[in-house]
Coordinates of C-alpha atoms in Angstrom, one line a residue:
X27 CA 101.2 47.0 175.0
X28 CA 101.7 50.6 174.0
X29 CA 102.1 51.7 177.0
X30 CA 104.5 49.6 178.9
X31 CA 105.8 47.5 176.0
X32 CA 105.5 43.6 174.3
X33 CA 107.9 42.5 176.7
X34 CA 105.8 42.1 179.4
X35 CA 103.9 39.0 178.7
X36 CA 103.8 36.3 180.8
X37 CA 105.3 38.7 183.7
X38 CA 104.1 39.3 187.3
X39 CA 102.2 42.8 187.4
X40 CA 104.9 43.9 189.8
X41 CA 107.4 43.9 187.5
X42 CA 105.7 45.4 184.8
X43 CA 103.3 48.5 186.3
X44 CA 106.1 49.8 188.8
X45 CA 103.9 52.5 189.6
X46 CA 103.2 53.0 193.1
X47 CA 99.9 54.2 193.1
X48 CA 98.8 51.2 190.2
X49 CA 100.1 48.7 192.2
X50 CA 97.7 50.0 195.2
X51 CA 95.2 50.3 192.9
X52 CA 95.6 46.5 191.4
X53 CA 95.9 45.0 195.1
X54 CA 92.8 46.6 196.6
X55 CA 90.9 45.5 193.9
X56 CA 92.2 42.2 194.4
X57 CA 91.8 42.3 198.6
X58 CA 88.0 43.6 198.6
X59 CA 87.0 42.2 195.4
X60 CA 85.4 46.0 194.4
X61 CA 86.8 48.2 191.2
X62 CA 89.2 51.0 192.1
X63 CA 90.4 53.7 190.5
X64 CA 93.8 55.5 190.4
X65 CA 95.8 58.4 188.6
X66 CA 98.8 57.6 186.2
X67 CA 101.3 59.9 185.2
X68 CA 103.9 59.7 181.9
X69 CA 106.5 61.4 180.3
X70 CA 107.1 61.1 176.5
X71 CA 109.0 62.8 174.2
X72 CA 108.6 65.9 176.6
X73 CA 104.5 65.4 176.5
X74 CA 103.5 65.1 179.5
X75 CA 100.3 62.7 179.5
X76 CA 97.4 61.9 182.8
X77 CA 95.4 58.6 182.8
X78 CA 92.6 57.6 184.8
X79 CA 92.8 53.8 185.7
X80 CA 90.1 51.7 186.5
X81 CA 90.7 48.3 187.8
X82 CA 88.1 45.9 187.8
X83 CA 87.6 42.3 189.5
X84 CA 87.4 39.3 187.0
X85 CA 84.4 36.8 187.6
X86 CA 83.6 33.8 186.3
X87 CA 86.9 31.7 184.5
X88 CA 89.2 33.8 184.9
X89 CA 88.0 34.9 188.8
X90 CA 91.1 36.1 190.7
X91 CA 92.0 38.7 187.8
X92 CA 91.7 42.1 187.6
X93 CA 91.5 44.1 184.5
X94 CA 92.8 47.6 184.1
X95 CA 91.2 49.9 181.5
X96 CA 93.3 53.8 180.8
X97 CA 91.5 56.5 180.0
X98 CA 94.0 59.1 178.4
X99 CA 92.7 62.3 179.9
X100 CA 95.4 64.8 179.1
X101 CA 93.3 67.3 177.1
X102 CA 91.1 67.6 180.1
X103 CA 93.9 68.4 182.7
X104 CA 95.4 70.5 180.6
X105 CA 92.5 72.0 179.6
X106 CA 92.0 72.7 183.6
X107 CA 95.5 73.8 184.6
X108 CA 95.2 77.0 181.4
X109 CA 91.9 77.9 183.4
X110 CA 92.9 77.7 187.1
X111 CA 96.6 80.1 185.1
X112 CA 93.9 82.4 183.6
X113 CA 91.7 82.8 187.1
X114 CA 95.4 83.6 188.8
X115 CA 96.3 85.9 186.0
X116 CA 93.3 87.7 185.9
X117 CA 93.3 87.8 189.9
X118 CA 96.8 89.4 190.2
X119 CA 96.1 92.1 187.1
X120 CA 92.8 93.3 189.1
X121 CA 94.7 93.4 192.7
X122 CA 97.2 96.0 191.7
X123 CA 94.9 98.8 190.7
X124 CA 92.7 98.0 193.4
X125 CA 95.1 98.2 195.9
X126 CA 96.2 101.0 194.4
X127 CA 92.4 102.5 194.5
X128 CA 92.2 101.6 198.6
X129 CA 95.8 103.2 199.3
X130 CA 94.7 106.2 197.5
X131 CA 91.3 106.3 198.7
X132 CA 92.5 105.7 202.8
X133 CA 95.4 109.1 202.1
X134 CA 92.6 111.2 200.5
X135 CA 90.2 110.4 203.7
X136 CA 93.2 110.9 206.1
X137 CA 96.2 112.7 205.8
X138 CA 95.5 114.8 202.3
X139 CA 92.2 115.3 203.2
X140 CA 92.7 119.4 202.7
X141 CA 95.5 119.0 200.6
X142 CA 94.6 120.5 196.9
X143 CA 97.0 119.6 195.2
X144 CA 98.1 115.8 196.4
X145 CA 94.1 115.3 195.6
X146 CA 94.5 116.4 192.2
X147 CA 97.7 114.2 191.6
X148 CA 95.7 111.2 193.3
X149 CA 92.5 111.6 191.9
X150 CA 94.2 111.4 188.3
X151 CA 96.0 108.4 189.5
X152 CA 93.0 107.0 190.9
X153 CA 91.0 107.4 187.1
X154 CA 93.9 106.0 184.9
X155 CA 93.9 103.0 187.4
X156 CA 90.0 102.3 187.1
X157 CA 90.4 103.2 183.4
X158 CA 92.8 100.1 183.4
X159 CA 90.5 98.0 185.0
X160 CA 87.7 99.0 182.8
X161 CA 90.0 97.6 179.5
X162 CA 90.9 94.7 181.1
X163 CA 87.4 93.3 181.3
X164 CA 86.6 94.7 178.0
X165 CA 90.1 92.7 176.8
X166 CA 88.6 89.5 179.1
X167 CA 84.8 89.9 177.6
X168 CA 86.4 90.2 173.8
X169 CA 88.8 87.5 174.2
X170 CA 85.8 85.0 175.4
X171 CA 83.8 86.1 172.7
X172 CA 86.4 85.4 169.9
X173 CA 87.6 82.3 171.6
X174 CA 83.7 80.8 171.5
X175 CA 83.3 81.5 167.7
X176 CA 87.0 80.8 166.8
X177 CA 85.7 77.3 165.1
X178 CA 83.2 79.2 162.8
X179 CA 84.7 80.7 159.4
X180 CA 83.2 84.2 159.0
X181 CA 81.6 84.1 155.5
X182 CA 81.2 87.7 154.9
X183 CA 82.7 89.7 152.0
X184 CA 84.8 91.9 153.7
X185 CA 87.4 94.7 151.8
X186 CA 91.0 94.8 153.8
X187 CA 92.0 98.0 152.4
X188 CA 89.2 99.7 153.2
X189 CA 89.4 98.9 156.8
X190 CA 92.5 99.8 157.0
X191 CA 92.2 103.3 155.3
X192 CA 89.5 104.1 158.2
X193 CA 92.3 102.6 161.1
X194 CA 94.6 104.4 159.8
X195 CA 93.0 107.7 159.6
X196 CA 90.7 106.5 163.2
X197 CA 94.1 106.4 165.0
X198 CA 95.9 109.1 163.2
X199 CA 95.7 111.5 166.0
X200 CA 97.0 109.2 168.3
X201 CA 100.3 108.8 166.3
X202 CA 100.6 112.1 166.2
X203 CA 100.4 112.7 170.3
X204 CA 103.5 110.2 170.3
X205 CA 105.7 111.9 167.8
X206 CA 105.2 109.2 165.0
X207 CA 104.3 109.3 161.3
X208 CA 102.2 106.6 160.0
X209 CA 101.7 105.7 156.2
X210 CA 99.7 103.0 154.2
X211 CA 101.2 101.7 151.2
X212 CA 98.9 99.2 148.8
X213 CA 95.5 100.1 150.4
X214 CA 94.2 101.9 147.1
X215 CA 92.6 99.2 145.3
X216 CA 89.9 97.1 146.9
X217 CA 90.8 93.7 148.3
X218 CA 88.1 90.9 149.8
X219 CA 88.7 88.7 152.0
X220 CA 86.0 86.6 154.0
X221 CA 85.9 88.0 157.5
X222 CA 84.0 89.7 160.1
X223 CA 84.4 93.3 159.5
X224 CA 84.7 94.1 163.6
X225 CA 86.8 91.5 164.1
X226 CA 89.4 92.7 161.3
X227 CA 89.4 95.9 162.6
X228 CA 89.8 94.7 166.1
X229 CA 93.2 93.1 164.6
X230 CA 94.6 96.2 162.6
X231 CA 93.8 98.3 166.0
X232 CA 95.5 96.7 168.3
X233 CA 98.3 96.1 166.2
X234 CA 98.6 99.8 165.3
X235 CA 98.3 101.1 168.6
X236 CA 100.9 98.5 169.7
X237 CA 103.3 100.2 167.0
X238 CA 102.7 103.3 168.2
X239 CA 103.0 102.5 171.9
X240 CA 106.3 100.5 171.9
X241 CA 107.7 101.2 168.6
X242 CA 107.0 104.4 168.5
X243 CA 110.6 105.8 169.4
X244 CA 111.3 105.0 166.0
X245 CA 108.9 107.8 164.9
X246 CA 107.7 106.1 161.7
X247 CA 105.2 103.0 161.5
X248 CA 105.1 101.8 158.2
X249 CA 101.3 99.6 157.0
X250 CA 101.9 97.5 154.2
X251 CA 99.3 95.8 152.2
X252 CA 100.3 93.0 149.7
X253 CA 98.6 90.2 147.5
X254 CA 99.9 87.4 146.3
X255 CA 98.3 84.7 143.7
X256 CA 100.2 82.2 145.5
X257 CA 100.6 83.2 149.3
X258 CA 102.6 79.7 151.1
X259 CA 100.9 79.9 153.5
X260 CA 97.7 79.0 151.9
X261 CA 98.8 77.4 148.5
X262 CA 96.7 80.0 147.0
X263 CA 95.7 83.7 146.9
X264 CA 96.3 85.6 149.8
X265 CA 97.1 89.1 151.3
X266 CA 99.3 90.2 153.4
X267 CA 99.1 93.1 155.9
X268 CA 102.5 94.3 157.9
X269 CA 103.1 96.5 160.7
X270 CA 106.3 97.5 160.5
X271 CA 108.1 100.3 163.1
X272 CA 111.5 101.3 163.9
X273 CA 111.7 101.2 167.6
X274 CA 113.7 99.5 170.3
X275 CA 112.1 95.9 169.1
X276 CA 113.0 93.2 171.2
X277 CA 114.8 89.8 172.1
X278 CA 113.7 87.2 169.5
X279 CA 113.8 84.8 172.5
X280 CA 110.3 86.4 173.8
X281 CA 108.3 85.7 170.1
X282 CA 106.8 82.0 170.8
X283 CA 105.1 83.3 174.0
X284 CA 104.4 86.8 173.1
X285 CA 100.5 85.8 171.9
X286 CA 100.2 83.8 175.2
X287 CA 97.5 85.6 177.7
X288 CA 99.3 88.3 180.0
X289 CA 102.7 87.8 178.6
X290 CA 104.7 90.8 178.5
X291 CA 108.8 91.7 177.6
X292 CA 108.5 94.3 179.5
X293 CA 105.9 94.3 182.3
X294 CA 106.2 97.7 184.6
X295 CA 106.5 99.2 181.0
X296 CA 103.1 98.0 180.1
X297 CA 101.8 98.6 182.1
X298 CA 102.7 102.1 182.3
X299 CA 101.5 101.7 178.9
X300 CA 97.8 100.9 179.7
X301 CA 98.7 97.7 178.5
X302 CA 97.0 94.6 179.7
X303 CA 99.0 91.8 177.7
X304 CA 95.8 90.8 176.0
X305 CA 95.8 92.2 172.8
X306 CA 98.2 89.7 171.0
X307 CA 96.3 86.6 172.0
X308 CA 92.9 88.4 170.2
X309 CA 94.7 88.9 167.7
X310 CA 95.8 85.6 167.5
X311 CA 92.1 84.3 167.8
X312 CA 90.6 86.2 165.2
X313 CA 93.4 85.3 162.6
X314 CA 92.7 81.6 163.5
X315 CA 88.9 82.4 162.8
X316 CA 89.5 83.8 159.7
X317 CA 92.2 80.3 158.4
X318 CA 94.9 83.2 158.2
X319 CA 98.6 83.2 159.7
X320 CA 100.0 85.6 162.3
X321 CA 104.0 85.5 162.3
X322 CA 106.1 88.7 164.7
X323 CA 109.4 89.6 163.7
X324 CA 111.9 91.7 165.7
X325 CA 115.6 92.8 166.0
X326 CA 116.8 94.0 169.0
X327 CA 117.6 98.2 168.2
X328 CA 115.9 98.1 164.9
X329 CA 112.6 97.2 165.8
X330 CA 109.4 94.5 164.8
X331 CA 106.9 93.6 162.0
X332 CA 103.8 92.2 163.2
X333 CA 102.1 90.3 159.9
X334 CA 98.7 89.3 159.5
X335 CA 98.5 86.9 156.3
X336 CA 94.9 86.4 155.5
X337 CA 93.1 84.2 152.6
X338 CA 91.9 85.8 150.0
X339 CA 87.8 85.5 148.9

């Protein structure tokens, strides 16, 4: 009835299944008298949904039936299709820098085989390309990890501000490389939160390199730390931790898929970056582990605030 409706009681099967492949299925189970199975497909409300349909022979009385039981078995197709994406994904990030790797490799046993200087330039080519390849499957192996204990709470004692004091001051030298000055406001007094200590500063890593990499023409990146006794998004106490630059930022349009696996706005830049469009989907992971919020803001030429709003212990 929920599927195809009250009104059709008391109507041939025809009428009411109009499904080509049910209709097979129904009348082969009726010819050879043996169950038979059969995919259906339906749209609703934009939700796509897959059944599996077994129709079975009536005895006894009502001999000459057939019923049809429907499996709904959405979650598992869908849950197939995001891995057969991922394999693709992964398969087309690895191909560039090896192919990259052979070209090089096959010029540097051929025609700059006593050139100096091209087997400098290709040799350092050929080691930020590995290098690449080396944080993708450390990106991969991290993301697996967090996505297998994403349904158990971390129940550690675990002090924000101190973490990111040490981020700050770990990546300090790297800000400095690319022009920009980084400050911390709100980090002096000590602030728990229930978490896994390398998992939080897995988060404020990747989200302050990613402020310096593409924010960075901005020159500043701000980190603020606030609490709140009543954060919304928890109905309760909570802190909140922003990443705020003044770079380029980006179209607003991109921010639903930006914590999707290998999504990039800007893919040859990256890339160029060292990039491997990972690090917004572990963050996104390890928030969800920790029953905290993620939310990315940007303006187009006046850049982004990436926020991490976490419960507070």
């Amino acid at each position: 009835m929920a599927l195809f409706g009250p009104s059709g009681t008391g109507r041939h099967y025809v009428t009411v299944l109009r499904h080509p492949a049910l209709l097979d299925c129904v009348e082969e189970a009726l010819r050879l008298r043996q169950p038979r199975r059969a995919r259906y497909l339906r749209s609703d409300l934009g939700r796509d949904s897959t059944y599996d349909v077994t129709a079975s022979p009536l005895e006894g009385v009502a001999a000459g039936g057939v019923v049809l039981s429907f499996a709904d078995i959405s979650d598992r197709e869908q849950a197939g299709q995001i891995r057969r994406d991922f394999v693709a994904n992964v398969s087309h990030e690895l191909k560039t820098p090896l192919t990259a790797l052979m070209g090089f490799i096959e010029t540097l046993r051929g025609p700059a085989r006593d050139d100096a200087a091209a087997r400098e330039r290709f040799l350092d080519i050929m080691a930020r390309e590995a290098e690449r390849m080396n944080r993708l499957v450390s990106d991969l192996l991290s993301l697996s990890r967090v996505e297998a204990e994403e349904r158990m709470r971390p129940g550690a004692r675990v002090d924000v501000a101190a973490l990111l004091r040490t981020s700050v001051q770990t990546l300090r030298s790297l800000a400095r490389g690319a022009g920009v000055e980084m400050t911390l406001e709100g980090a002096e007094e000590a602030t728990h939160v229930l978490g896994d200590e390398d998992q939080l500063t897995q988060v404020f890593h990747n989200l302050i390199e990613n402020g310096i990499k593409y924010g960075g023409s901005g020159g500043v990146l701000r980190l603020v730390l606030t609490r709140s006794e009543r954060e919304l998004a928890f109905r309760g106490p909570g802190v909140r931790i922003d990443v705020i630059d003044r770079g380029e930022g980006f179209d607003p349009v991109h921010i639903p898929r930006l914590t999707e696996r290998f999504y990039r706005v800007d893919s040859h830049r990256s890339r160029e970056m060292g990039g491997t469009g990972l690090g917004l989907a572990i963050v996104k992971h390890i928030v969800n582990r920790h029953r905290g919020r993620f939310r990315i803001d940007s303006v187009p030429g006046e850049g982004s605030t990436f926020s991490v709003m976490l419960p507070m212990a």
